[in-house]
Short mmCIF file of C-alpha atoms in Angstrom, two decimals:
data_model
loop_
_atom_site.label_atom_id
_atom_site.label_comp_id
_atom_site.label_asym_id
_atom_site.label_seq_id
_atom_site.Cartn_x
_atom_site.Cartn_y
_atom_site.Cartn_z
CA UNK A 61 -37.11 16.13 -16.32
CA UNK A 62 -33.23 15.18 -15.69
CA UNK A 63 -30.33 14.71 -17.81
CA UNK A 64 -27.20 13.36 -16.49
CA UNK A 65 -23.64 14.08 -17.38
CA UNK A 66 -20.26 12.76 -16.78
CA UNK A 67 -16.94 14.94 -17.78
CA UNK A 68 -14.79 13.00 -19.80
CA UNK A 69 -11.33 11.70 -18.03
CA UNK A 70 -12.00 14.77 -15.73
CA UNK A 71 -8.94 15.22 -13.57
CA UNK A 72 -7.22 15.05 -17.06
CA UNK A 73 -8.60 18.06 -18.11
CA UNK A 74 -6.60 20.02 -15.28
CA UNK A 75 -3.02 21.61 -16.33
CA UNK A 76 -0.55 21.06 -13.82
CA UNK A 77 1.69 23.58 -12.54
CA UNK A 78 5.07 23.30 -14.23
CA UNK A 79 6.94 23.93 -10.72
CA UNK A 80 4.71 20.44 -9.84
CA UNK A 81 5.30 18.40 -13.43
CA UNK A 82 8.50 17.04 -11.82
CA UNK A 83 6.37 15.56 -8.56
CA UNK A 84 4.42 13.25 -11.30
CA UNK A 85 7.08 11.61 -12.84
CA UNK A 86 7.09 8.00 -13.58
CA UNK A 87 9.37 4.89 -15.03
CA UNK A 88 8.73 3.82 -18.57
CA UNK A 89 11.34 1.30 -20.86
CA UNK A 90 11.58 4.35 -22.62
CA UNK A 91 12.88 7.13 -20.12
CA UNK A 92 11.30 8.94 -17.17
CA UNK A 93 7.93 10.89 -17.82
CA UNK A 94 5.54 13.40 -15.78
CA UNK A 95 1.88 14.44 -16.28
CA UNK A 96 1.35 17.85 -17.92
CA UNK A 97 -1.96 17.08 -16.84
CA UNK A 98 -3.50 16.04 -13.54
CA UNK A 99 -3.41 12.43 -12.87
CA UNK A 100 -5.97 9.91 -11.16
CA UNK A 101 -5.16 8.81 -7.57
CA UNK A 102 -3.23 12.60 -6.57
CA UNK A 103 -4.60 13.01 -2.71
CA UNK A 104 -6.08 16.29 -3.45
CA UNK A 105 -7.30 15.58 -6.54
CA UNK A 106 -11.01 15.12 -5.69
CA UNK A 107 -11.09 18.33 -4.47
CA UNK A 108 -9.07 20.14 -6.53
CA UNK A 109 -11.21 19.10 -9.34
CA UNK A 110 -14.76 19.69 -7.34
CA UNK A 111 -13.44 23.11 -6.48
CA UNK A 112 -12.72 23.67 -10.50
CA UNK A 113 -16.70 22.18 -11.07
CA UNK A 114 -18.19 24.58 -8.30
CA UNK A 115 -16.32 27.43 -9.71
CA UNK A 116 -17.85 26.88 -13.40
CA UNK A 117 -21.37 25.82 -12.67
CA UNK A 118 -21.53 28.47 -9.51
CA UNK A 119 -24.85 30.45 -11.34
CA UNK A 120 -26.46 27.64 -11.94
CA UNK A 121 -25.77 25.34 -8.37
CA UNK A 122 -28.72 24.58 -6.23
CA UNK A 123 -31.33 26.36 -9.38
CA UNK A 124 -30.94 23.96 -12.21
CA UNK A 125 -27.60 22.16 -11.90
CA UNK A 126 -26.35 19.95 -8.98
CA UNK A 127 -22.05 18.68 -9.19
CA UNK A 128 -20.05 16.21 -7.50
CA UNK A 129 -16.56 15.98 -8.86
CA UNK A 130 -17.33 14.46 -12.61
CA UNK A 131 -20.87 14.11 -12.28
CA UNK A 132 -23.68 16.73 -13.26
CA UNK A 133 -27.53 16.76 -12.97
CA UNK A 134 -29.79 18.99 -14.92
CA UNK A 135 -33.15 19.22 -13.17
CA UNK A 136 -35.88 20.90 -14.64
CA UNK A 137 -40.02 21.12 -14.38
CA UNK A 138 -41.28 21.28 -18.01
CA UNK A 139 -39.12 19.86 -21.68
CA UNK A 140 -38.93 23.28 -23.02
CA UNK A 141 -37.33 24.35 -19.46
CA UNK A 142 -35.07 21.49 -19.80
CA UNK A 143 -33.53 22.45 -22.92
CA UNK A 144 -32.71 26.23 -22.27
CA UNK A 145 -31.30 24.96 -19.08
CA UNK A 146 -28.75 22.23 -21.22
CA UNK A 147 -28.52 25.14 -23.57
CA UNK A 148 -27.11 27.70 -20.29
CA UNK A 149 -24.59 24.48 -18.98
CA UNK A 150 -23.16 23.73 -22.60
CA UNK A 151 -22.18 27.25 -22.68
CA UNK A 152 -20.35 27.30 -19.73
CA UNK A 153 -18.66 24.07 -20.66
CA UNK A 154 -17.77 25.24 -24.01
CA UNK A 155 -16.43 28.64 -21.89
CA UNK A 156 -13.98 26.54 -19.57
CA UNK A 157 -12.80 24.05 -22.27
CA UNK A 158 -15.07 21.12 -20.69
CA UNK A 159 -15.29 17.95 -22.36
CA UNK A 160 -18.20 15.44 -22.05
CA UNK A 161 -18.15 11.49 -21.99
CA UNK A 162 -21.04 10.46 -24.69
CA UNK A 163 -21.42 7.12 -23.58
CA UNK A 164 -22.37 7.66 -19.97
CA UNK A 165 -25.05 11.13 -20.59
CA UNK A 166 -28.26 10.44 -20.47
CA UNK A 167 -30.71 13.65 -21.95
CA UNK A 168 -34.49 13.99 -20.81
CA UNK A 169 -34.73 11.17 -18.53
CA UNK A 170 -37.34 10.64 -15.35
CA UNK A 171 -34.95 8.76 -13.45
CA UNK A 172 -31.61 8.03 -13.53
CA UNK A 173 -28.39 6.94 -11.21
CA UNK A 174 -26.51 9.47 -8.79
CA UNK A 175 -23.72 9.04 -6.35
CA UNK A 176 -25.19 5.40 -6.21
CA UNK A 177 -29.00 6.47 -5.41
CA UNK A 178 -31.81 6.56 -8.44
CA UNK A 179 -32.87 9.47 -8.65
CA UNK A 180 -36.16 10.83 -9.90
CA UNK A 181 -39.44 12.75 -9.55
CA UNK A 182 -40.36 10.91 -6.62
CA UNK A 183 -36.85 11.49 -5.09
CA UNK A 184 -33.81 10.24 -4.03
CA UNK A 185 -34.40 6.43 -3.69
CA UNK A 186 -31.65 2.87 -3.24
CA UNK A 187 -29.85 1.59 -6.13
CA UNK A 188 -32.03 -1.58 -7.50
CA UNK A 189 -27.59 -2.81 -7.61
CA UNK A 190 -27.97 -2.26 -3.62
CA UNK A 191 -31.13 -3.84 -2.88
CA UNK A 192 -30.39 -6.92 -4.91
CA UNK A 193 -26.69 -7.68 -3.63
CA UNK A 194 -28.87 -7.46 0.04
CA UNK A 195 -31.17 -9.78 -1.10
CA UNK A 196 -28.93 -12.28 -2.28
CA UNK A 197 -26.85 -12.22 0.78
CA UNK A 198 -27.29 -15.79 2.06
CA UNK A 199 -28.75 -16.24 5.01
CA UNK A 200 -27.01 -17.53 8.30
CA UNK A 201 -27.32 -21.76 8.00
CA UNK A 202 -26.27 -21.39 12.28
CA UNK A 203 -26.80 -19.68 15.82
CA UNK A 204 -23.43 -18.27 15.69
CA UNK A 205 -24.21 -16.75 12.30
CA UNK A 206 -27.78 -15.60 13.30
CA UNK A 207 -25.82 -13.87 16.45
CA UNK A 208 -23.05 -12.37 14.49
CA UNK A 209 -25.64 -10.72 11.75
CA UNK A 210 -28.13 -9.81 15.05
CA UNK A 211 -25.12 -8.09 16.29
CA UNK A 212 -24.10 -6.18 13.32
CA UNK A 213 -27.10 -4.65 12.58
CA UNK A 214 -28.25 -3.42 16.28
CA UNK A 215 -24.64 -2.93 17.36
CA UNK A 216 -24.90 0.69 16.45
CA UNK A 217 -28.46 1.71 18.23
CA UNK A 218 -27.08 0.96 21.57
CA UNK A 219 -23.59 2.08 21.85
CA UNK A 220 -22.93 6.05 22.54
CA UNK A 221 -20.26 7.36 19.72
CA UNK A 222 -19.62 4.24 17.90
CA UNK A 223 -17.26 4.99 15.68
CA UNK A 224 -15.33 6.93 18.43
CA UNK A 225 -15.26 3.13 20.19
CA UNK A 226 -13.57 1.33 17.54
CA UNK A 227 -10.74 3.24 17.12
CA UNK A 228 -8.74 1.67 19.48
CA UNK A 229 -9.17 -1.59 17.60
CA UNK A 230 -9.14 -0.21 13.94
CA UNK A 231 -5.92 1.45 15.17
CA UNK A 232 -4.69 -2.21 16.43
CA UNK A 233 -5.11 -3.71 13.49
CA UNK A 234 -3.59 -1.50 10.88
CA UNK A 235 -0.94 -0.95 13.14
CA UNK A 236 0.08 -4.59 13.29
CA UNK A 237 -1.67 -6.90 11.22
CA UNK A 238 -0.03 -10.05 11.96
CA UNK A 239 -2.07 -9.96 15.36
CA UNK A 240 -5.39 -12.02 15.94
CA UNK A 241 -7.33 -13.69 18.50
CA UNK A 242 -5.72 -13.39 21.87
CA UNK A 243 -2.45 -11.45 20.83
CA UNK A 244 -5.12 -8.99 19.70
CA UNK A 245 -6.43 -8.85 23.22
CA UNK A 246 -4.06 -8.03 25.07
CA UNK A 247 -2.60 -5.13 22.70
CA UNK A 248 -5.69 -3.40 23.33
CA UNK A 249 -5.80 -3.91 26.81
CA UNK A 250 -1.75 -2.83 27.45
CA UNK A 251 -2.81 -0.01 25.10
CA UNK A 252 -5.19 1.47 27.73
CA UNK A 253 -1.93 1.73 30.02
CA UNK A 254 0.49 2.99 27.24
CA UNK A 255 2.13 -0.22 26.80
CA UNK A 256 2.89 -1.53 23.38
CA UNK A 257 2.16 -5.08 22.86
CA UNK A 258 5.90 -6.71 20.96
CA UNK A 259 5.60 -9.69 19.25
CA UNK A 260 8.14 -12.32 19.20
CA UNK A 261 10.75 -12.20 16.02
CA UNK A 262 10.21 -14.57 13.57
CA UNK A 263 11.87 -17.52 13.51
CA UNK A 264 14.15 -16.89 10.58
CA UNK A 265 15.54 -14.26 12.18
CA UNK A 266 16.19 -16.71 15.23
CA UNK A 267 18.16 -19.25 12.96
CA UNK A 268 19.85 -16.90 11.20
CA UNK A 269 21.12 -15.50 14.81
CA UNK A 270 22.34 -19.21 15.69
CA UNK A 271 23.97 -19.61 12.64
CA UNK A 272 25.93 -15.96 13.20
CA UNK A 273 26.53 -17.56 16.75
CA UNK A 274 27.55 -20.92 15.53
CA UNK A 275 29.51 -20.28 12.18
CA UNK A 276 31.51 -16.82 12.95
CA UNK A 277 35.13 -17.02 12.63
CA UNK A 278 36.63 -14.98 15.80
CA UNK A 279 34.68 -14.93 19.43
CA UNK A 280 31.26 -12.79 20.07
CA UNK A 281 31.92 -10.80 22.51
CA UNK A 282 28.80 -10.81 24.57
CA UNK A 283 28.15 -6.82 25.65
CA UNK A 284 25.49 -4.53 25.40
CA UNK A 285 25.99 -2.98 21.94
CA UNK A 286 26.66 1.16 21.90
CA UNK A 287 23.77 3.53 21.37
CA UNK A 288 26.61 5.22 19.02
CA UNK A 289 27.51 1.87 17.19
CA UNK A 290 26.37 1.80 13.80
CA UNK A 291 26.22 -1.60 11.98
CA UNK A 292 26.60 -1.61 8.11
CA UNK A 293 24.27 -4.04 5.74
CA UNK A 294 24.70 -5.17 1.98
CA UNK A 295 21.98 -7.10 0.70
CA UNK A 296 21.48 -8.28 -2.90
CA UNK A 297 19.04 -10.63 -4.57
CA UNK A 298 19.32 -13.12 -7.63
CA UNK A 299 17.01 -14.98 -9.76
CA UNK A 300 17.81 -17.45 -12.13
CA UNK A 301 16.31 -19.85 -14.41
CA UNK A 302 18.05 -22.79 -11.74
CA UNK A 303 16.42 -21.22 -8.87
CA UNK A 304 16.10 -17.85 -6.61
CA UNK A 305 18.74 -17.25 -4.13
CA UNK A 306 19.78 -13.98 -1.76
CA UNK A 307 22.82 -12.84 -0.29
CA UNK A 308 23.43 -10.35 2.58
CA UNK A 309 26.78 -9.36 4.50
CA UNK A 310 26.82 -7.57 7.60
CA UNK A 311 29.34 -5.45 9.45
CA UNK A 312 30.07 -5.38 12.53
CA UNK A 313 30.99 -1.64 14.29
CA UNK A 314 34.42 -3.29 14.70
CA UNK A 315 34.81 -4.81 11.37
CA UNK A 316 33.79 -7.62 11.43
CA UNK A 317 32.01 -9.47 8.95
CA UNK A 318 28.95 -11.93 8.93
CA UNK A 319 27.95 -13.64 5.73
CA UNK A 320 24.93 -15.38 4.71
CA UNK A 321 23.30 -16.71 1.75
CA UNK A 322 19.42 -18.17 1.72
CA UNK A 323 18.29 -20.35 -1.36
CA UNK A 324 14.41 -19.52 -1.88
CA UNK A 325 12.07 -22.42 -1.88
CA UNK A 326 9.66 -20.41 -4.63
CA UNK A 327 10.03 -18.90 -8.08
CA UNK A 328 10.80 -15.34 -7.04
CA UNK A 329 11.27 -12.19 -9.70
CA UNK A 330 13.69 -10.05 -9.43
CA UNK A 331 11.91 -7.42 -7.17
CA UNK A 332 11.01 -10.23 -5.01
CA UNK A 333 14.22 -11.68 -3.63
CA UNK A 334 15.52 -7.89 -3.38
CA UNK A 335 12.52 -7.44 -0.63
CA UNK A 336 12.96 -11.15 0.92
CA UNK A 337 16.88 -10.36 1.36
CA UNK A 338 16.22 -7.06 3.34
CA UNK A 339 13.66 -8.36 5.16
CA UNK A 340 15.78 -11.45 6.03
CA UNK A 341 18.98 -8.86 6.76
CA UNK A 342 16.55 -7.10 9.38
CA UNK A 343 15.38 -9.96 11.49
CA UNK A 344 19.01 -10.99 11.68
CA UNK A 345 20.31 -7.66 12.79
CA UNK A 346 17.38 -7.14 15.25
CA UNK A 347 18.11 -10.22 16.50
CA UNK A 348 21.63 -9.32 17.62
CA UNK A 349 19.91 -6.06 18.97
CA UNK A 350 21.45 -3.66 16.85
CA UNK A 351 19.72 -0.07 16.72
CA UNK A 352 21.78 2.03 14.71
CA UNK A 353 21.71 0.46 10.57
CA UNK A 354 23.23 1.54 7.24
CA UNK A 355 21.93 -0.72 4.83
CA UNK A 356 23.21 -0.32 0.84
CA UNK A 357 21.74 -2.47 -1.88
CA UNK A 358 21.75 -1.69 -6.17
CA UNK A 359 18.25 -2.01 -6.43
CA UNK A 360 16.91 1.46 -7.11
CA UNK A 361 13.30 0.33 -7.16
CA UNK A 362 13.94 -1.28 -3.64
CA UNK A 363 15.79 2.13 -2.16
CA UNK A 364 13.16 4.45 -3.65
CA UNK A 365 10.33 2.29 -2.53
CA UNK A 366 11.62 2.70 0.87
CA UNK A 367 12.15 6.56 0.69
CA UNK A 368 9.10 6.82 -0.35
CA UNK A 369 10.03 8.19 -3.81
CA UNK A 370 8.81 5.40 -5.89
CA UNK A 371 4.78 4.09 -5.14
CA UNK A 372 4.36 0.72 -4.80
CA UNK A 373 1.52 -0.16 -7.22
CA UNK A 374 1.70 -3.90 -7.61
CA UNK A 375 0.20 -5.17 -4.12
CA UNK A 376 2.61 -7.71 -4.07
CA UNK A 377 5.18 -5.29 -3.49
CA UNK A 378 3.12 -2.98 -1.31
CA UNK A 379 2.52 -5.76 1.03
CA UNK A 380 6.75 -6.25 1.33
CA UNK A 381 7.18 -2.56 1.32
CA UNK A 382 4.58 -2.32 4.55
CA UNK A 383 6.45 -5.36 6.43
CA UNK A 384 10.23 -3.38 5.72
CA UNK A 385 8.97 -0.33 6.95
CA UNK A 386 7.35 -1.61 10.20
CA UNK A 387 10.89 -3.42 10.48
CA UNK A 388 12.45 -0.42 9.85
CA UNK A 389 10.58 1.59 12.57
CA UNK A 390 12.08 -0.79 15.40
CA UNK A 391 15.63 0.59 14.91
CA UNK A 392 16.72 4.28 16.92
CA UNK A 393 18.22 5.02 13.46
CA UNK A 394 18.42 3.48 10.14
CA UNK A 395 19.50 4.69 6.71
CA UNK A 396 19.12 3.03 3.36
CA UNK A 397 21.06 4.12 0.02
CA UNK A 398 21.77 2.94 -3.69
CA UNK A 399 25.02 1.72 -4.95
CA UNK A 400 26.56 0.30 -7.79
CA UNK A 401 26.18 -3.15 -8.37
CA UNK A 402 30.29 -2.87 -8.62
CA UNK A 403 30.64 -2.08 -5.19
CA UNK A 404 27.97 -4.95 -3.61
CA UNK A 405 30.34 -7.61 -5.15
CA UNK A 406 30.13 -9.92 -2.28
CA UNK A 407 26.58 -9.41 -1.34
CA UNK A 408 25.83 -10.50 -5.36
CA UNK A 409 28.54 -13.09 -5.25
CA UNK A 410 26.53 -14.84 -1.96
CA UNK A 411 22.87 -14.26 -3.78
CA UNK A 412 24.50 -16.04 -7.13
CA UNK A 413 25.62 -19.09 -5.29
CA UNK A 414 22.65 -19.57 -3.61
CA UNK A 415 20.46 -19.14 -6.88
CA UNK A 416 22.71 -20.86 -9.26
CA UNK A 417 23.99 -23.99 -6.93
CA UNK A 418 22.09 -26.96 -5.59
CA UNK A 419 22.03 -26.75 -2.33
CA UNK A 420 24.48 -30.64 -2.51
CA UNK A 421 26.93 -28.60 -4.31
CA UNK A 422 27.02 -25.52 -1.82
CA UNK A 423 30.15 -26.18 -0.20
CA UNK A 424 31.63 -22.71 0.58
CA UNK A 425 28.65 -22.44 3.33
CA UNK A 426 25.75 -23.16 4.61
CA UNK A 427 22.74 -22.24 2.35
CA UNK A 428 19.32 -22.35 4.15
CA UNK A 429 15.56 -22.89 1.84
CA UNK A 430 12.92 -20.80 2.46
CA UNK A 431 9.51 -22.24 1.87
CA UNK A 432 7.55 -18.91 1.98
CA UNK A 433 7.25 -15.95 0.78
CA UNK A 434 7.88 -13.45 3.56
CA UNK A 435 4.79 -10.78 2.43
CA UNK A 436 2.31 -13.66 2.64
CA UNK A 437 3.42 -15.06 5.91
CA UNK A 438 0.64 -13.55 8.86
CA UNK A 439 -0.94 -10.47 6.11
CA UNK A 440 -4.48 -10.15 6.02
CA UNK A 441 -6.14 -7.45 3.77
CA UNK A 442 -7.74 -4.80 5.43
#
């Protein structure tokens, strides 16, 4: 006979350390709040909790009671077994301040579902949820399909360490998505001899870099930029009822100053054209080799995205935060703070006239469209 429990929001019934409240903090209209409690999605919070079950049901573990994390068996032989052995886990629930979900026990059962297996006097068999999403898997309509599936399922029988074998392209692909097909080849063969397969900057970057070269107001002089040389980047975003435009203004070591303002071909919030702006503001400054960056912009959800402060929960915004910080890795040294919107005046100014003018009316300079959104452009979820 089994019964099967489930701890009600378990990692909630943890107390967090008050030295760690602060690490749990989050943004709300209202203010900034932390958890008193453990949250969901904490790294160690699996364990930390499975440690806390082990620790409570430790008499009864591998006897009458089996635990993982939030989910508890009671296994017994005969009913009036089964109840003195509920009777023995209640108390030690009641002991340690446990709370149960109602809605997802089940008491004096012959079978029931564990860690995604049924389980039951005959054993430990496949979820009837398993066998049925196999079954309806269609079935491959070519040769190339029939190969493919062939392939997948034998795959494993005749190659020594398997999963020791894909690293190198698991490790390919989450270290630069954007690559497929041949580009994908030849990154894992370089990687055998240490090289690092670069691809080619995108070509926004390039026409921005034409227009610096075409449009700036005193001579580029063409020399090999100083390791020591740090260039200085504002970038702000706007988006307006008319339109979404962004702004950036970069700095030369030397002082001087390169302007540029990009109308976006797509309804963009907010947090959007702050990421497309940066991201714009990098290929440009990569693409005047530049390896030493300061870059200042007034969003504080941008700044403490990217020092890793803030998590970025909508996958929208995780996908832009993944493309700045790959961007960001290409520079020797790079730094990134939050100002007032006060002092990114011109950066705002160039976002506003690119969000609020059509592009006819843009006389004071050249505004470029966008078509696409930057984060969709070559990303593939993993």
């Amino acid at each position: 006979m089994l019964s099967f429990l489930d701890a009600f929001s378990g990692c909630h019934q943890i107390s967090m350390s008050p030295a760690d409240e602060e690490k749990t903090v989050f943004i709300t209209p209202h203010g900034l709040y932390c958890y008193k409690v453990m949250p969901f999605r904490l790294k160690n919070a699996g364990a930390t909790y499975q440690r806390l079950m082990t620790k409570i049901f430790k008499p009864l573990i591998g006897r009458t009671v089996e635990v993982y994390i939030d989910d508890i068996v009671v296994k017994s032989k005969t009913r009036k077994e089964h109840v003195l052995h509920l009777q023995e886990v209640f108390h030690l629930l009641r002991k340690y301040g446990m709370k149960l979900n109602p809605a997802k026990c089940a008491f004096g059962v012959s079978a029931g579902k564990f860690m995604g297996f049924m389980v039951s006097q005959r054993g430990i068999e496949v979820s009837p949820n398993q066998v049925k999403a196999v079954m309806e898997t269609p079935p491959p309509r070519s040769k190339k399909e029939l190969q493919r599936l062939i392939g997948k399922l034998v795959a494993r029988r005749f190659i020594a360490r398997f999963t020791n074998e894909l690293r190198p392209f698991l490790a390919i692909r989450k270290a630069e998505p954007d690559l497929t097909g041949r580009m994908l080849q030849w990154a894992i063969e370089l990687s055998e001899y240490g090289i690092k397969f670069q691809p080619k900057l995108s070509m926004k970057g390039q026409v921005m870099a034409d227009f610096v070269l075409e449009y700036s107001r005193k001579p580029i002089q063409h020399k090999e930029p100083s390791e020591k040389e740090w260039w200085t980047l504002w970038v702000d975003g706007a988006s307006r009822a008319s339109g979404a435009g962004v702004g950036l203004l970069l700095q030369s070591p030397t002082g001087e100053h390169l302007e540029q303002a990009i109308r976006l071909g797509f309804p963009a919030s907010n947090n959007e054209v702050e990421y497309e702006v940066i991201l714009s503001g990098l290929d440009l400054v990569l693409a005047l080799s530049v390896s030493r960056l300061r870059v200042y912009s007034d969003s504080q959800l941008l700044v403490r995205h990217v020092q890793k402060e803030y998590e970025a929960k909508d996958a929208l915004m995780a996908r832009y935060l993944t493309k700045v910080r790959n961007t960001l890795q290409r520079f020797t040294e790079w730094t990134i703070e939050k100002i007032r919107r006060t002092e990114n005046g011109r950066a705002d100014a160039l976002a506003d006239i690119a969000a609020s003018l059509p592009i006819k009316e843009a006389i004071l300079l050249p505004i470029h469209v966008q078509a696409k959104q930057t984060a969709e452009v070559g990303w593939k979820s993993s």
